[in-house]
Amino acid sequence: MRLTGRTALVTGSTSNIGRAIALAFGAEGAHVLVSGRDEERGDAVVAEIRAAGGKADFVAADLGSAQGARALATEATSVLGHVDILVNNAGLIDPARTEQVREEAFDAVFAVNVKAPVFLVAALAPAMAERGGGVIVNLGSWIARLGVPSGIAYSASKGAVETMTRTWAAEYGPRGVRVNAISPGVVHELGEDHPAAGMMAGTPAGTPGDPEAIARAAVYLASDDAAFVHGITLDVDGGRQHVAVLAGQN
């Protein structure tokens, strides 16, 4: 129960990694605010947390604008009383290559992946500092540092997330707010037969990870176990970033 007595806002927490983080935070004692665009799925996550003995509520959110981010921060503060932990998980993917990318799609990716976290942090981090501390966990991606020939907008946005993580650690760390990021590898609920599974070939893990692996890392970074950890990007990626496994070496 490493998060007992704390409140947590997890954006994009109605499915996949966000859902796993919300469930893990609830199991560790936090009062979790589940947020996303799909109320039915959000209510299902809340029900699951409550059924396990945890505390949770749902707030619908559209993070396509600064206004939407500010509105979510206001609603989260109203529902929870205050926010101790912010997880910037909500993300939008556009797989287009550079020559095919459309301006409206590019802008939409950056609105959700970059602009929304900026305005959520601007709205919530100062209040965390005034209360004596808090935690921000951002979700990056391995694709920010290992180039692939697709998804230019997404990879650029996740590179921005890693940079913002370090900037916010410098801004808010001295005021008691710890800021770190997680860089997941290929993680998908659909498992090994999903087309993305091949992107984990040549890694020690060899297959996609499960959302719970990322959730466990998020619990660590949000808890006092990581009290001396500031400004890092924690790779939870099955070795995708740092290790090459040669065919037939085993």
mmCIF file of C-alpha atoms in Angstrom:
data_model
loop_
_atom_site.group_PDB
_atom_site.id
_atom_site.type_symbol
_atom_site.label_atom_id
_atom_site.label_comp_id
_atom_site.label_asym_id
_atom_site.label_seq_id
_atom_site.Cartn_x
_atom_site.Cartn_y
_atom_site.Cartn_z
ATOM 1 C CA MET A 1 0.000 0.000 0.000
ATOM 2 C CA ARG A 2 2.697 2.444 -1.066
ATOM 3 C CA LEU A 3 0.263 5.154 -2.169
ATOM 4 C CA THR A 4 -2.142 5.114 0.769
ATOM 5 C CA GLY A 5 -3.706 8.499 1.448
ATOM 6 C CA ARG A 6 -2.644 9.995 -1.876
ATOM 7 C CA THR A 7 -4.709 11.163 -4.795
ATOM 8 C CA ALA A 8 -3.836 10.477 -8.418
ATOM 9 C CA LEU A 9 -5.032 11.737 -11.785
ATOM 10 C CA VAL A 10 -4.219 9.312 -14.619
ATOM 11 C CA THR A 11 -5.007 10.662 -18.076
ATOM 12 C CA GLY A 12 -6.076 8.277 -20.804
ATOM 13 C CA SER A 13 -6.811 5.592 -18.233
ATOM 14 C CA THR A 14 -9.778 3.814 -19.793
ATOM 15 C CA SER A 15 -7.648 1.210 -21.624
ATOM 16 C CA ASN A 16 -4.244 -0.452 -22.032
ATOM 17 C CA ILE A 17 -1.344 1.161 -20.104
ATOM 18 C CA GLY A 18 -3.419 3.912 -18.501
ATOM 19 C CA ARG A 19 -5.986 1.432 -17.245
ATOM 20 C CA ALA A 20 -3.247 -0.782 -15.790
ATOM 21 C CA ILE A 21 -1.704 2.201 -13.994
ATOM 22 C CA ALA A 22 -5.069 3.245 -12.573
ATOM 23 C CA LEU A 23 -5.730 -0.281 -11.301
ATOM 24 C CA ALA A 24 -2.246 -0.553 -9.788
ATOM 25 C CA PHE A 25 -2.531 2.822 -8.064
ATOM 26 C CA GLY A 26 -5.905 1.829 -6.653
ATOM 27 C CA ALA A 27 -4.469 -1.431 -5.342
ATOM 28 C CA GLU A 28 -1.665 0.552 -3.666
ATOM 29 C CA GLY A 29 -4.136 2.717 -1.748
ATOM 30 C CA ALA A 30 -4.467 5.838 -3.880
ATOM 31 C CA HIS A 31 -7.759 7.570 -4.636
ATOM 32 C CA VAL A 32 -7.635 7.429 -8.431
ATOM 33 C CA LEU A 33 -9.331 9.763 -10.872
ATOM 34 C CA VAL A 34 -9.777 7.837 -14.104
ATOM 35 C CA SER A 35 -10.073 10.086 -17.145
ATOM 36 C CA GLY A 36 -10.689 9.673 -20.855
ATOM 37 C CA ARG A 37 -13.224 10.250 -23.598
ATOM 38 C CA ASP A 38 -15.227 7.032 -23.189
ATOM 39 C CA GLU A 39 -17.464 7.201 -20.127
ATOM 40 C CA GLU A 40 -18.562 3.566 -20.377
ATOM 41 C CA ARG A 41 -15.010 2.265 -20.356
ATOM 42 C CA GLY A 42 -14.057 4.733 -17.648
ATOM 43 C CA ASP A 43 -16.900 3.593 -15.413
ATOM 44 C CA ALA A 44 -15.777 -0.001 -15.945
ATOM 45 C CA VAL A 45 -12.271 0.820 -14.693
ATOM 46 C CA VAL A 46 -13.717 2.652 -11.681
ATOM 47 C CA ALA A 47 -15.932 -0.346 -10.892
ATOM 48 C CA GLU A 48 -12.946 -2.674 -11.079
ATOM 49 C CA ILE A 49 -10.921 -0.538 -8.675
ATOM 50 C CA ARG A 50 -13.828 -0.268 -6.246
ATOM 51 C CA ALA A 51 -14.544 -4.007 -6.437
ATOM 52 C CA ALA A 52 -10.985 -4.621 -5.266
ATOM 53 C CA GLY A 53 -11.525 -2.313 -2.277
ATOM 54 C CA GLY A 54 -10.001 0.836 -3.765
ATOM 55 C CA LYS A 55 -11.263 4.377 -4.282
ATOM 56 C CA ALA A 56 -11.883 5.772 -7.753
ATOM 57 C CA ASP A 57 -13.988 8.195 -9.767
ATOM 58 C CA PHE A 58 -14.277 8.984 -13.465
ATOM 59 C CA VAL A 59 -14.128 12.342 -15.244
ATOM 60 C CA ALA A 60 -14.584 12.673 -18.982
ATOM 61 C CA ALA A 61 -11.828 14.676 -20.661
ATOM 62 C CA ASP A 62 -10.948 15.942 -24.116
ATOM 63 C CA LEU A 63 -7.259 16.823 -24.115
ATOM 64 C CA GLY A 64 -7.118 18.227 -27.615
ATOM 65 C CA SER A 65 -6.648 21.783 -26.356
ATOM 66 C CA ALA A 66 -5.185 23.826 -23.524
ATOM 67 C CA GLN A 67 -8.730 24.627 -22.459
ATOM 68 C CA GLY A 68 -9.518 20.915 -22.144
ATOM 69 C CA ALA A 69 -6.398 20.346 -20.049
ATOM 70 C CA ARG A 70 -7.220 23.223 -17.725
ATOM 71 C CA ALA A 71 -10.794 21.989 -17.388
ATOM 72 C CA LEU A 72 -9.562 18.529 -16.398
ATOM 73 C CA ALA A 73 -7.195 20.002 -13.799
ATOM 74 C CA THR A 74 -10.066 22.002 -12.302
ATOM 75 C CA GLU A 75 -12.406 19.011 -12.246
ATOM 76 C CA ALA A 76 -9.728 16.732 -10.765
ATOM 77 C CA THR A 77 -9.067 19.207 -7.963
ATOM 78 C CA SER A 78 -12.809 19.464 -7.311
ATOM 79 C CA VAL A 79 -13.343 15.697 -7.153
ATOM 80 C CA LEU A 80 -10.168 14.736 -5.292
ATOM 81 C CA GLY A 81 -9.705 17.847 -3.167
ATOM 82 C CA HIS A 82 -6.149 18.097 -4.463
ATOM 83 C CA VAL A 83 -3.882 16.113 -6.786
ATOM 84 C CA ASP A 84 -0.778 14.466 -5.309
ATOM 85 C CA ILE A 85 0.181 12.438 -8.395
ATOM 86 C CA LEU A 86 -0.287 13.321 -12.068
ATOM 87 C CA VAL A 87 0.310 10.669 -14.722
ATOM 88 C CA ASN A 88 0.434 12.120 -18.230
ATOM 89 C CA ASN A 89 -0.467 8.959 -20.129
ATOM 90 C CA ALA A 90 -3.049 10.062 -22.713
ATOM 91 C CA GLY A 91 -1.580 9.810 -26.183
ATOM 92 C CA LEU A 92 -2.505 10.008 -29.840
ATOM 93 C CA ILE A 93 -0.676 8.122 -32.607
ATOM 94 C CA ASP A 94 -0.483 8.989 -36.294
ATOM 95 C CA PRO A 95 1.531 6.356 -38.225
ATOM 96 C CA ALA A 96 2.133 8.581 -41.267
ATOM 97 C CA ARG A 97 5.600 9.066 -42.696
ATOM 98 C CA THR A 98 6.896 12.594 -43.220
ATOM 99 C CA GLU A 99 5.737 12.911 -46.820
ATOM 100 C CA GLN A 100 2.247 11.667 -45.985
ATOM 101 C CA VAL A 101 1.602 13.501 -42.727
ATOM 102 C CA ARG A 102 -1.343 15.905 -42.737
ATOM 103 C CA GLU A 103 -1.171 19.170 -40.841
ATOM 104 C CA GLU A 104 -4.379 18.539 -38.921
ATOM 105 C CA ALA A 105 -3.163 15.094 -37.831
ATOM 106 C CA PHE A 106 0.227 16.504 -36.810
ATOM 107 C CA ASP A 107 -1.443 19.237 -34.767
ATOM 108 C CA ALA A 108 -3.798 16.734 -33.109
ATOM 109 C CA VAL A 109 -0.898 14.518 -32.001
ATOM 110 C CA PHE A 110 1.002 17.440 -30.515
ATOM 111 C CA ALA A 111 -2.131 18.804 -28.846
ATOM 112 C CA VAL A 112 -2.736 15.597 -26.887
ATOM 113 C CA ASN A 113 0.841 14.394 -26.402
ATOM 114 C CA VAL A 114 2.621 17.694 -25.722
ATOM 115 C CA LYS A 115 0.262 20.638 -25.195
ATOM 116 C CA ALA A 116 -2.080 18.883 -22.754
ATOM 117 C CA PRO A 117 0.719 17.758 -20.395
ATOM 118 C CA VAL A 118 2.190 21.273 -20.436
ATOM 119 C CA PHE A 119 -1.057 22.886 -19.337
ATOM 120 C CA LEU A 120 -1.908 20.131 -16.857
ATOM 121 C CA VAL A 121 1.482 20.557 -15.192
ATOM 122 C CA ALA A 122 1.102 24.337 -15.251
ATOM 123 C CA ALA A 123 -2.261 23.994 -13.513
ATOM 124 C CA LEU A 124 -1.372 21.319 -10.951
ATOM 125 C CA ALA A 125 2.362 21.452 -10.127
ATOM 126 C CA PRO A 126 2.327 24.829 -8.328
ATOM 127 C CA ALA A 127 -0.404 23.580 -5.993
ATOM 128 C CA MET A 128 1.607 20.415 -5.352
ATOM 129 C CA ALA A 129 4.601 22.573 -4.413
ATOM 130 C CA GLU A 130 2.495 24.727 -2.101
ATOM 131 C CA ARG A 131 1.306 21.594 -0.251
ATOM 132 C CA GLY A 132 4.888 20.440 0.214
ATOM 133 C CA GLY A 133 5.330 17.994 -2.646
ATOM 134 C CA GLY A 134 3.927 15.812 -5.354
ATOM 135 C CA VAL A 135 4.822 13.521 -8.228
ATOM 136 C CA ILE A 136 4.501 13.749 -12.003
ATOM 137 C CA VAL A 137 5.032 10.696 -14.200
ATOM 138 C CA ASN A 138 5.085 11.156 -17.972
ATOM 139 C CA LEU A 139 4.747 8.401 -20.567
ATOM 140 C CA GLY A 140 7.338 8.587 -23.315
ATOM 141 C CA SER A 141 8.173 5.922 -25.877
ATOM 142 C CA TRP A 142 11.159 3.945 -27.132
ATOM 143 C CA ILE A 143 10.421 5.363 -30.580
ATOM 144 C CA ALA A 144 11.645 8.764 -29.389
ATOM 145 C CA ARG A 145 15.259 7.534 -29.425
ATOM 146 C CA LEU A 146 15.318 4.597 -31.836
ATOM 147 C CA GLY A 147 14.285 5.805 -35.250
ATOM 148 C CA VAL A 148 11.780 3.904 -37.360
ATOM 149 C CA PRO A 149 10.515 4.976 -40.803
ATOM 150 C CA SER A 150 7.013 5.956 -39.728
ATOM 151 C CA GLY A 151 5.101 7.994 -37.165
ATOM 152 C CA ILE A 152 7.082 11.225 -37.465
ATOM 153 C CA ALA A 153 4.571 13.242 -35.436
ATOM 154 C CA TYR A 154 4.319 10.640 -32.683
ATOM 155 C CA SER A 155 8.065 10.101 -32.321
ATOM 156 C CA ALA A 156 8.707 13.848 -32.285
ATOM 157 C CA SER A 157 6.023 14.363 -29.645
ATOM 158 C CA LYS A 158 7.497 11.672 -27.401
ATOM 159 C CA GLY A 159 10.943 13.214 -27.768
ATOM 160 C CA ALA A 160 9.373 16.423 -26.522
ATOM 161 C CA VAL A 161 7.894 14.568 -23.540
ATOM 162 C CA GLU A 162 11.336 13.332 -22.484
ATOM 163 C CA THR A 163 12.768 16.847 -22.791
ATOM 164 C CA MET A 164 9.876 18.357 -20.843
ATOM 165 C CA THR A 165 10.428 15.766 -18.117
ATOM 166 C CA ARG A 166 13.952 17.029 -17.531
ATOM 167 C CA THR A 167 12.861 20.671 -17.697
ATOM 168 C CA TRP A 168 10.070 20.115 -15.183
ATOM 169 C CA ALA A 169 12.428 18.219 -12.875
ATOM 170 C CA ALA A 170 14.644 21.303 -12.878
ATOM 171 C CA GLU A 171 11.681 23.668 -12.420
ATOM 172 C CA TYR A 172 9.735 21.819 -9.765
ATOM 173 C CA GLY A 173 12.198 19.408 -8.126
ATOM 174 C CA PRO A 174 13.647 22.091 -5.835
ATOM 175 C CA ARG A 175 10.047 22.871 -4.791
ATOM 176 C CA GLY A 176 9.332 19.288 -3.750
ATOM 177 C CA VAL A 177 7.703 17.921 -6.904
ATOM 178 C CA ARG A 178 9.459 14.932 -8.420
ATOM 179 C CA VAL A 179 9.141 14.540 -12.198
ATOM 180 C CA ASN A 180 10.157 11.431 -14.135
ATOM 181 C CA ALA A 181 9.133 9.530 -17.249
ATOM 182 C CA ILE A 182 8.671 5.950 -18.366
ATOM 183 C CA SER A 183 9.610 4.825 -21.868
ATOM 184 C CA PRO A 184 7.624 1.675 -22.685
ATOM 185 C CA GLY A 185 8.611 -0.779 -25.364
ATOM 186 C CA VAL A 186 5.935 -2.373 -27.521
ATOM 187 C CA VAL A 187 3.105 -2.968 -25.069
ATOM 188 C CA HIS A 188 -0.282 -4.112 -26.222
ATOM 189 C CA GLU A 189 -3.212 -6.005 -24.795
ATOM 190 C CA LEU A 190 -3.608 -7.920 -28.058
ATOM 191 C CA GLY A 191 -0.486 -9.976 -27.393
ATOM 192 C CA GLU A 192 2.040 -11.747 -29.572
ATOM 193 C CA ASP A 193 -0.103 -12.032 -32.709
ATOM 194 C CA HIS A 194 -0.501 -8.259 -33.010
ATOM 195 C CA PRO A 195 1.390 -6.744 -35.997
ATOM 196 C CA ALA A 196 3.530 -4.679 -33.612
ATOM 197 C CA ALA A 197 4.924 -7.848 -32.055
ATOM 198 C CA GLY A 198 7.579 -8.062 -34.746
ATOM 199 C CA MET A 199 9.070 -4.806 -33.492
ATOM 200 C CA MET A 200 10.313 -6.666 -30.412
ATOM 201 C CA ALA A 201 12.315 -9.181 -32.465
ATOM 202 C CA GLY A 202 16.004 -9.065 -31.609
ATOM 203 C CA THR A 203 15.402 -7.967 -28.026
ATOM 204 C CA PRO A 204 16.028 -9.972 -24.835
ATOM 205 C CA ALA A 205 12.279 -10.087 -24.173
ATOM 206 C CA GLY A 206 11.474 -11.122 -27.731
ATOM 207 C CA THR A 207 7.765 -10.328 -27.431
ATOM 208 C CA PRO A 208 5.578 -7.350 -26.513
ATOM 209 C CA GLY A 209 5.248 -6.526 -22.855
ATOM 210 C CA ASP A 210 2.069 -6.328 -20.850
ATOM 211 C CA PRO A 211 0.555 -3.118 -19.492
ATOM 212 C CA GLU A 212 1.091 -4.274 -15.921
ATOM 213 C CA ALA A 213 4.868 -4.048 -16.404
ATOM 214 C CA ILE A 214 4.526 -0.332 -17.066
ATOM 215 C CA ALA A 215 2.083 0.051 -14.184
ATOM 216 C CA ARG A 216 4.584 -1.448 -11.737
ATOM 217 C CA ALA A 217 7.194 1.063 -12.891
ATOM 218 C CA ALA A 218 4.682 3.887 -12.453
ATOM 219 C CA VAL A 219 3.935 2.767 -8.882
ATOM 220 C CA TYR A 220 7.652 2.802 -8.127
ATOM 221 C CA LEU A 221 8.170 6.311 -9.511
ATOM 222 C CA ALA A 222 5.051 7.620 -7.758
ATOM 223 C CA SER A 223 5.999 6.143 -4.384
ATOM 224 C CA ASP A 224 8.541 7.131 -1.755
ATOM 225 C CA ASP A 225 10.716 4.260 -2.997
ATOM 226 C CA ALA A 226 11.800 6.716 -5.716
ATOM 227 C CA ALA A 227 12.281 9.682 -3.382
ATOM 228 C CA PHE A 228 15.827 10.292 -4.710
ATOM 229 C CA VAL A 229 14.904 9.894 -8.381
ATOM 230 C CA HIS A 230 14.524 13.064 -10.459
ATOM 231 C CA GLY A 231 14.398 13.789 -14.180
ATOM 232 C CA ILE A 232 14.979 10.281 -15.528
ATOM 233 C CA THR A 233 13.363 8.367 -18.347
ATOM 234 C CA LEU A 234 13.005 4.798 -17.135
ATOM 235 C CA ASP A 235 13.177 2.339 -20.044
ATOM 236 C CA VAL A 236 10.690 -0.488 -19.512
ATOM 237 C CA ASP A 237 11.009 -1.914 -22.975
ATOM 238 C CA GLY A 238 12.233 -5.508 -22.911
ATOM 239 C CA GLY A 239 15.710 -4.296 -23.868
ATOM 240 C CA ARG A 240 14.555 -2.574 -27.084
ATOM 241 C CA GLN A 241 16.691 0.534 -26.537
ATOM 242 C CA HIS A 242 19.945 -0.922 -25.337
ATOM 243 C CA VAL A 243 20.403 -4.584 -26.266
ATOM 244 C CA ALA A 244 20.649 -6.501 -29.554
ATOM 245 C CA VAL A 245 20.148 -10.253 -29.498
ATOM 246 C CA LEU A 246 21.682 -11.966 -32.525
ATOM 247 C CA ALA A 247 19.694 -14.619 -34.373
ATOM 248 C CA GLY A 248 20.706 -18.138 -33.383
ATOM 249 C CA GLN A 249 22.965 -17.073 -30.500
ATOM 250 C CA ASN A 250 20.976 -19.154 -28.061
#
